[in-house]
Amino acid sequence: MKLVLKLYASLAEYLPQGAKSNIVELDIEPQASAAKIIKQLGIPEESAHLVLVNGLYLEPGQRHSNAFREGDVLAIWPPVAGG
């Protein structure tokens, strides 16, 4: 199943080969969850601060049980600091 992954700011270093800018298309298992994808990419859990699926916020408690559909977009941002 195809999924579009977008990683922002410092998380871009975790993008797999073949990524264009901050975006890559991944082949995922049908039962993959956001948490599983984050772990497979080696992203520290605390660094995946804001997680969206098709533009909708995915709460931390939902990241282990969400289901994806073909063509979904998973976007992840790290915590933001500054002022």
Short mmCIF file of N, CA, C and O in Angstrom, two decimals:
data_model
loop_
_atom_site.label_atom_id
_atom_site.label_comp_id
_atom_site.label_asym_id
_atom_site.label_seq_id
_atom_site.Cartn_x
_atom_site.Cartn_y
_atom_site.Cartn_z
N MET A 1 0.85 -1.16 0.00
CA MET A 1 0.00 0.00 0.00
C MET A 1 0.90 1.23 0.00
O MET A 1 1.93 1.26 0.67
N LYS A 2 0.51 2.25 -0.75
CA LYS A 2 1.29 3.48 -0.87
C LYS A 2 0.83 4.52 0.15
O LYS A 2 -0.36 4.70 0.39
N LEU A 3 1.81 5.21 0.74
CA LEU A 3 1.58 6.28 1.70
C LEU A 3 2.55 7.41 1.36
O LEU A 3 3.71 7.15 1.04
N VAL A 4 2.10 8.64 1.42
CA VAL A 4 2.97 9.79 1.22
C VAL A 4 3.43 10.25 2.60
O VAL A 4 2.62 10.48 3.50
N LEU A 5 4.73 10.35 2.79
CA LEU A 5 5.32 10.78 4.05
C LEU A 5 5.96 12.14 3.87
O LEU A 5 6.72 12.36 2.92
N LYS A 6 5.67 13.04 4.80
CA LYS A 6 6.28 14.37 4.81
C LYS A 6 6.90 14.58 6.19
O LYS A 6 6.22 14.48 7.20
N LEU A 7 8.19 14.85 6.21
CA LEU A 7 8.90 15.13 7.46
C LEU A 7 9.42 16.56 7.41
O LEU A 7 10.04 16.95 6.41
N TYR A 8 9.21 17.31 8.46
CA TYR A 8 9.54 18.72 8.47
C TYR A 8 10.68 19.05 9.43
O TYR A 8 10.93 18.32 10.39
N ALA A 9 11.34 20.16 9.15
CA ALA A 9 12.42 20.71 9.96
C ALA A 9 13.51 19.66 10.18
O ALA A 9 13.92 19.00 9.23
N SER A 10 13.94 19.48 11.41
CA SER A 10 15.06 18.58 11.71
C SER A 10 14.74 17.11 11.42
O SER A 10 15.65 16.29 11.30
N LEU A 11 13.47 16.76 11.27
CA LEU A 11 13.11 15.37 11.00
C LEU A 11 13.46 14.94 9.58
O LEU A 11 13.49 13.75 9.28
N ALA A 12 13.75 15.89 8.71
CA ALA A 12 14.08 15.56 7.32
C ALA A 12 15.27 14.61 7.23
O ALA A 12 15.39 13.85 6.27
N GLU A 13 16.14 14.61 8.23
CA GLU A 13 17.30 13.71 8.20
C GLU A 13 16.90 12.24 8.27
O GLU A 13 17.69 11.36 7.96
N TYR A 14 15.66 11.95 8.65
CA TYR A 14 15.18 10.57 8.75
C TYR A 14 14.49 10.08 7.47
O TYR A 14 14.04 8.94 7.40
N LEU A 15 14.41 10.94 6.46
CA LEU A 15 13.78 10.53 5.21
C LEU A 15 14.59 9.43 4.54
O LEU A 15 15.82 9.49 4.51
N PRO A 16 13.93 8.44 3.97
CA PRO A 16 14.66 7.39 3.25
C PRO A 16 15.19 7.91 1.92
O PRO A 16 14.81 8.98 1.44
N GLN A 17 16.07 7.12 1.31
CA GLN A 17 16.63 7.46 0.01
C GLN A 17 15.50 7.69 -0.99
O GLN A 17 14.47 7.05 -0.92
N GLY A 18 15.73 8.61 -1.91
CA GLY A 18 14.76 8.89 -2.95
C GLY A 18 13.78 9.99 -2.60
O GLY A 18 12.90 10.31 -3.39
N ALA A 19 13.92 10.57 -1.43
CA ALA A 19 13.01 11.65 -1.02
C ALA A 19 13.30 12.91 -1.82
O ALA A 19 14.45 13.22 -2.11
N LYS A 20 12.26 13.61 -2.20
CA LYS A 20 12.39 14.90 -2.88
C LYS A 20 11.96 15.96 -1.89
O LYS A 20 10.83 15.92 -1.40
N SER A 21 12.87 16.86 -1.59
CA SER A 21 12.62 17.89 -0.60
C SER A 21 12.31 17.20 0.71
O SER A 21 13.14 16.46 1.22
N ASN A 22 11.12 17.34 1.24
CA ASN A 22 10.77 16.70 2.51
C ASN A 22 9.71 15.62 2.32
O ASN A 22 9.09 15.19 3.28
N ILE A 23 9.52 15.15 1.09
CA ILE A 23 8.42 14.23 0.78
C ILE A 23 8.94 12.96 0.12
O ILE A 23 9.84 13.00 -0.72
N VAL A 24 8.33 11.83 0.50
CA VAL A 24 8.66 10.56 -0.13
C VAL A 24 7.41 9.67 -0.12
O VAL A 24 6.57 9.79 0.77
N GLU A 25 7.29 8.83 -1.13
CA GLU A 25 6.20 7.86 -1.16
C GLU A 25 6.75 6.54 -0.62
O GLU A 25 7.80 6.08 -1.06
N LEU A 26 6.04 5.96 0.33
CA LEU A 26 6.47 4.72 0.96
C LEU A 26 5.51 3.59 0.61
O LEU A 26 4.31 3.81 0.47
N ASP A 27 6.05 2.39 0.52
CA ASP A 27 5.23 1.18 0.48
C ASP A 27 5.15 0.68 1.91
O ASP A 27 6.19 0.42 2.53
N ILE A 28 3.94 0.58 2.44
CA ILE A 28 3.77 0.14 3.82
C ILE A 28 2.89 -1.11 3.87
O ILE A 28 2.14 -1.39 2.94
N GLU A 29 3.00 -1.82 4.97
CA GLU A 29 2.13 -2.97 5.21
C GLU A 29 0.72 -2.46 5.52
O GLU A 29 0.58 -1.41 6.15
N PRO A 30 -0.31 -3.17 5.11
CA PRO A 30 -1.68 -2.70 5.36
C PRO A 30 -1.99 -2.46 6.84
O PRO A 30 -2.78 -1.59 7.16
N GLN A 31 -1.36 -3.18 7.73
CA GLN A 31 -1.64 -3.02 9.16
C GLN A 31 -0.71 -2.03 9.85
O GLN A 31 -0.76 -1.89 11.07
N ALA A 32 0.13 -1.32 9.10
CA ALA A 32 1.07 -0.37 9.69
C ALA A 32 0.32 0.78 10.37
O ALA A 32 -0.70 1.26 9.88
N SER A 33 0.86 1.21 11.50
CA SER A 33 0.32 2.37 12.22
C SER A 33 1.33 3.50 12.13
O SER A 33 2.48 3.29 11.73
N ALA A 34 0.93 4.69 12.53
CA ALA A 34 1.84 5.83 12.53
C ALA A 34 3.03 5.53 13.45
O ALA A 34 4.18 5.81 13.10
N ALA A 35 2.77 4.96 14.62
CA ALA A 35 3.85 4.65 15.56
C ALA A 35 4.84 3.67 14.95
O ALA A 35 6.05 3.81 15.14
N LYS A 36 4.35 2.68 14.22
CA LYS A 36 5.24 1.69 13.60
C LYS A 36 6.12 2.35 12.53
O LYS A 36 7.31 2.07 12.45
N ILE A 37 5.55 3.24 11.74
CA ILE A 37 6.33 3.93 10.70
C ILE A 37 7.38 4.83 11.34
O ILE A 37 8.53 4.86 10.92
N ILE A 38 6.99 5.55 12.39
CA ILE A 38 7.93 6.42 13.11
C ILE A 38 9.10 5.59 13.63
O ILE A 38 10.26 5.97 13.49
N LYS A 39 8.80 4.45 14.23
CA LYS A 39 9.85 3.58 14.77
C LYS A 39 10.74 3.02 13.66
O LYS A 39 11.96 3.00 13.78
N GLN A 40 10.15 2.57 12.55
CA GLN A 40 10.92 2.00 11.44
C GLN A 40 11.88 3.02 10.85
O GLN A 40 12.96 2.66 10.38
N LEU A 41 11.50 4.28 10.85
CA LEU A 41 12.36 5.33 10.31
C LEU A 41 13.45 5.75 11.29
O LEU A 41 14.36 6.50 10.93
N GLY A 42 13.36 5.28 12.53
CA GLY A 42 14.36 5.62 13.54
C GLY A 42 14.14 6.97 14.18
O GLY A 42 15.03 7.52 14.82
N ILE A 43 12.94 7.51 14.03
CA ILE A 43 12.62 8.81 14.63
C ILE A 43 12.33 8.60 16.11
O ILE A 43 11.47 7.79 16.46
N PRO A 44 13.04 9.29 17.00
CA PRO A 44 12.73 9.17 18.43
C PRO A 44 11.28 9.60 18.68
O PRO A 44 10.82 10.61 18.14
N GLU A 45 10.58 8.82 19.47
CA GLU A 45 9.15 9.08 19.70
C GLU A 45 8.89 10.51 20.18
O GLU A 45 7.93 11.15 19.76
N GLU A 46 9.77 11.03 21.04
CA GLU A 46 9.58 12.39 21.56
C GLU A 46 9.83 13.45 20.50
O GLU A 46 9.42 14.61 20.66
N SER A 47 10.47 13.08 19.40
CA SER A 47 10.71 14.03 18.31
C SER A 47 9.53 14.13 17.35
O SER A 47 9.45 15.06 16.56
N ALA A 48 8.62 13.17 17.40
CA ALA A 48 7.42 13.20 16.55
C ALA A 48 6.32 13.90 17.34
O ALA A 48 5.40 13.29 17.87
N HIS A 49 6.44 15.21 17.41
CA HIS A 49 5.56 15.99 18.26
C HIS A 49 4.16 16.18 17.65
O HIS A 49 3.15 15.94 18.30
N LEU A 50 4.12 16.64 16.43
CA LEU A 50 2.86 16.89 15.75
C LEU A 50 2.72 15.91 14.59
O LEU A 50 3.55 15.91 13.68
N VAL A 51 1.71 15.05 14.67
CA VAL A 51 1.51 14.02 13.65
C VAL A 51 0.12 14.23 13.04
O VAL A 51 -0.88 14.27 13.76
N LEU A 52 0.08 14.37 11.72
CA LEU A 52 -1.18 14.58 11.00
C LEU A 52 -1.35 13.49 9.95
O LEU A 52 -0.38 13.10 9.29
N VAL A 53 -2.57 13.03 9.78
CA VAL A 53 -2.92 12.12 8.70
C VAL A 53 -3.97 12.84 7.86
O VAL A 53 -5.04 13.19 8.37
N ASN A 54 -3.63 13.11 6.63
CA ASN A 54 -4.51 13.86 5.73
C ASN A 54 -4.95 15.18 6.34
O ASN A 54 -6.09 15.61 6.19
N GLY A 55 -4.03 15.83 7.05
CA GLY A 55 -4.30 17.13 7.63
C GLY A 55 -5.02 17.12 8.95
O GLY A 55 -5.28 18.17 9.53
N LEU A 56 -5.33 15.93 9.49
CA LEU A 56 -6.03 15.83 10.77
C LEU A 56 -5.07 15.35 11.84
O LEU A 56 -4.35 14.36 11.66
N TYR A 57 -5.09 16.04 12.99
CA TYR A 57 -4.20 15.72 14.10
C TYR A 57 -4.45 14.31 14.61
O TYR A 57 -5.59 13.89 14.81
N LEU A 58 -3.37 13.59 14.83
CA LEU A 58 -3.44 12.24 15.37
C LEU A 58 -2.83 12.30 16.77
O LEU A 58 -1.63 12.51 16.94
N GLU A 59 -3.67 12.15 17.78
CA GLU A 59 -3.22 12.23 19.17
C GLU A 59 -2.23 11.10 19.47
O GLU A 59 -2.31 10.03 18.87
N PRO A 60 -1.31 11.33 20.42
CA PRO A 60 -0.33 10.29 20.74
C PRO A 60 -0.97 8.94 21.06
O PRO A 60 -0.43 7.90 20.65
N GLY A 61 -2.08 8.90 21.73
CA GLY A 61 -2.74 7.64 22.07
C GLY A 61 -3.33 6.91 20.87
O GLY A 61 -3.63 5.73 20.95
N GLN A 62 -3.50 7.60 19.76
CA GLN A 62 -4.06 7.00 18.55
C GLN A 62 -2.99 6.48 17.58
O GLN A 62 -3.31 5.79 16.62
N ARG A 63 -1.75 6.81 17.82
CA ARG A 63 -0.68 6.52 16.87
C ARG A 63 -0.34 5.04 16.76
O ARG A 63 0.26 4.62 15.79
N HIS A 64 -0.72 4.24 17.73
CA HIS A 64 -0.44 2.80 17.70
C HIS A 64 -1.58 2.01 17.06
O HIS A 64 -1.41 0.85 16.74
N SER A 65 -2.73 2.65 16.91
CA SER A 65 -3.90 1.89 16.44
C SER A 65 -4.56 2.47 15.19
O SER A 65 -5.56 1.94 14.73
N ASN A 66 -4.02 3.56 14.65
CA ASN A 66 -4.64 4.14 13.46
C ASN A 66 -4.46 3.22 12.26
O ASN A 66 -3.55 2.40 12.23
N ALA A 67 -5.34 3.34 11.30
CA ALA A 67 -5.25 2.57 10.06
C ALA A 67 -5.11 3.54 8.89
O ALA A 67 -5.72 4.60 8.88
N PHE A 68 -4.28 3.17 7.94
CA PHE A 68 -4.09 3.99 6.74
C PHE A 68 -4.86 3.40 5.58
O PHE A 68 -5.14 2.21 5.54
N ARG A 69 -5.19 4.28 4.63
CA ARG A 69 -5.76 3.87 3.35
C ARG A 69 -4.80 4.27 2.25
O ARG A 69 -4.00 5.18 2.42
N GLU A 70 -4.90 3.60 1.14
CA GLU A 70 -4.05 3.89 -0.02
C GLU A 70 -4.04 5.39 -0.31
O GLU A 70 -5.11 6.02 -0.40
N GLY A 71 -2.83 5.96 -0.43
CA GLY A 71 -2.70 7.36 -0.80
C GLY A 71 -2.78 8.35 0.34
O GLY A 71 -2.67 9.56 0.11
N ASP A 72 -2.96 7.88 1.58
CA ASP A 72 -2.98 8.79 2.72
C ASP A 72 -1.67 9.55 2.82
O ASP A 72 -0.63 9.11 2.32
N VAL A 73 -1.73 10.70 3.48
CA VAL A 73 -0.54 11.54 3.70
C VAL A 73 -0.27 11.60 5.20
O VAL A 73 -1.13 12.02 5.98
N LEU A 74 0.92 11.18 5.60
CA LEU A 74 1.37 11.24 6.98
C LEU A 74 2.41 12.35 7.07
O LEU A 74 3.44 12.31 6.38
N ALA A 75 2.13 13.37 7.88
CA ALA A 75 3.04 14.51 8.04
C ALA A 75 3.45 14.60 9.50
O ALA A 75 2.61 14.48 10.40
N ILE A 76 4.75 14.82 9.74
CA ILE A 76 5.27 14.82 11.11
C ILE A 76 6.18 16.04 11.29
O ILE A 76 7.06 16.30 10.47
N TRP A 77 5.99 16.75 12.42
CA TRP A 77 6.82 17.88 12.80
C TRP A 77 7.46 17.61 14.16
O TRP A 77 6.83 17.00 15.02
N PRO A 78 8.67 18.13 14.37
CA PRO A 78 9.30 18.01 15.68
C PRO A 78 8.74 19.10 16.60
O PRO A 78 8.03 20.01 16.14
N PRO A 79 9.07 19.03 17.90
CA PRO A 79 8.68 20.13 18.80
C PRO A 79 9.32 21.44 18.31
O PRO A 79 10.42 21.42 17.76
N VAL A 80 8.62 22.51 18.50
CA VAL A 80 9.10 23.82 18.06
C VAL A 80 9.57 24.59 19.29
O VAL A 80 8.90 24.61 20.32
N ALA A 81 10.73 25.21 19.18
CA ALA A 81 11.26 26.02 20.26
C ALA A 81 11.55 27.41 19.73
O ALA A 81 11.71 27.61 18.52
N GLY A 82 11.62 28.34 20.60
CA GLY A 82 11.94 29.70 20.18
C GLY A 82 10.97 30.69 20.77
O GLY A 82 10.09 30.35 21.54
N GLY A 83 11.09 31.90 20.35
CA GLY A 83 10.21 32.88 20.94
C GLY A 83 10.24 34.11 20.24
O GLY A 83 10.04 34.82 19.50
#
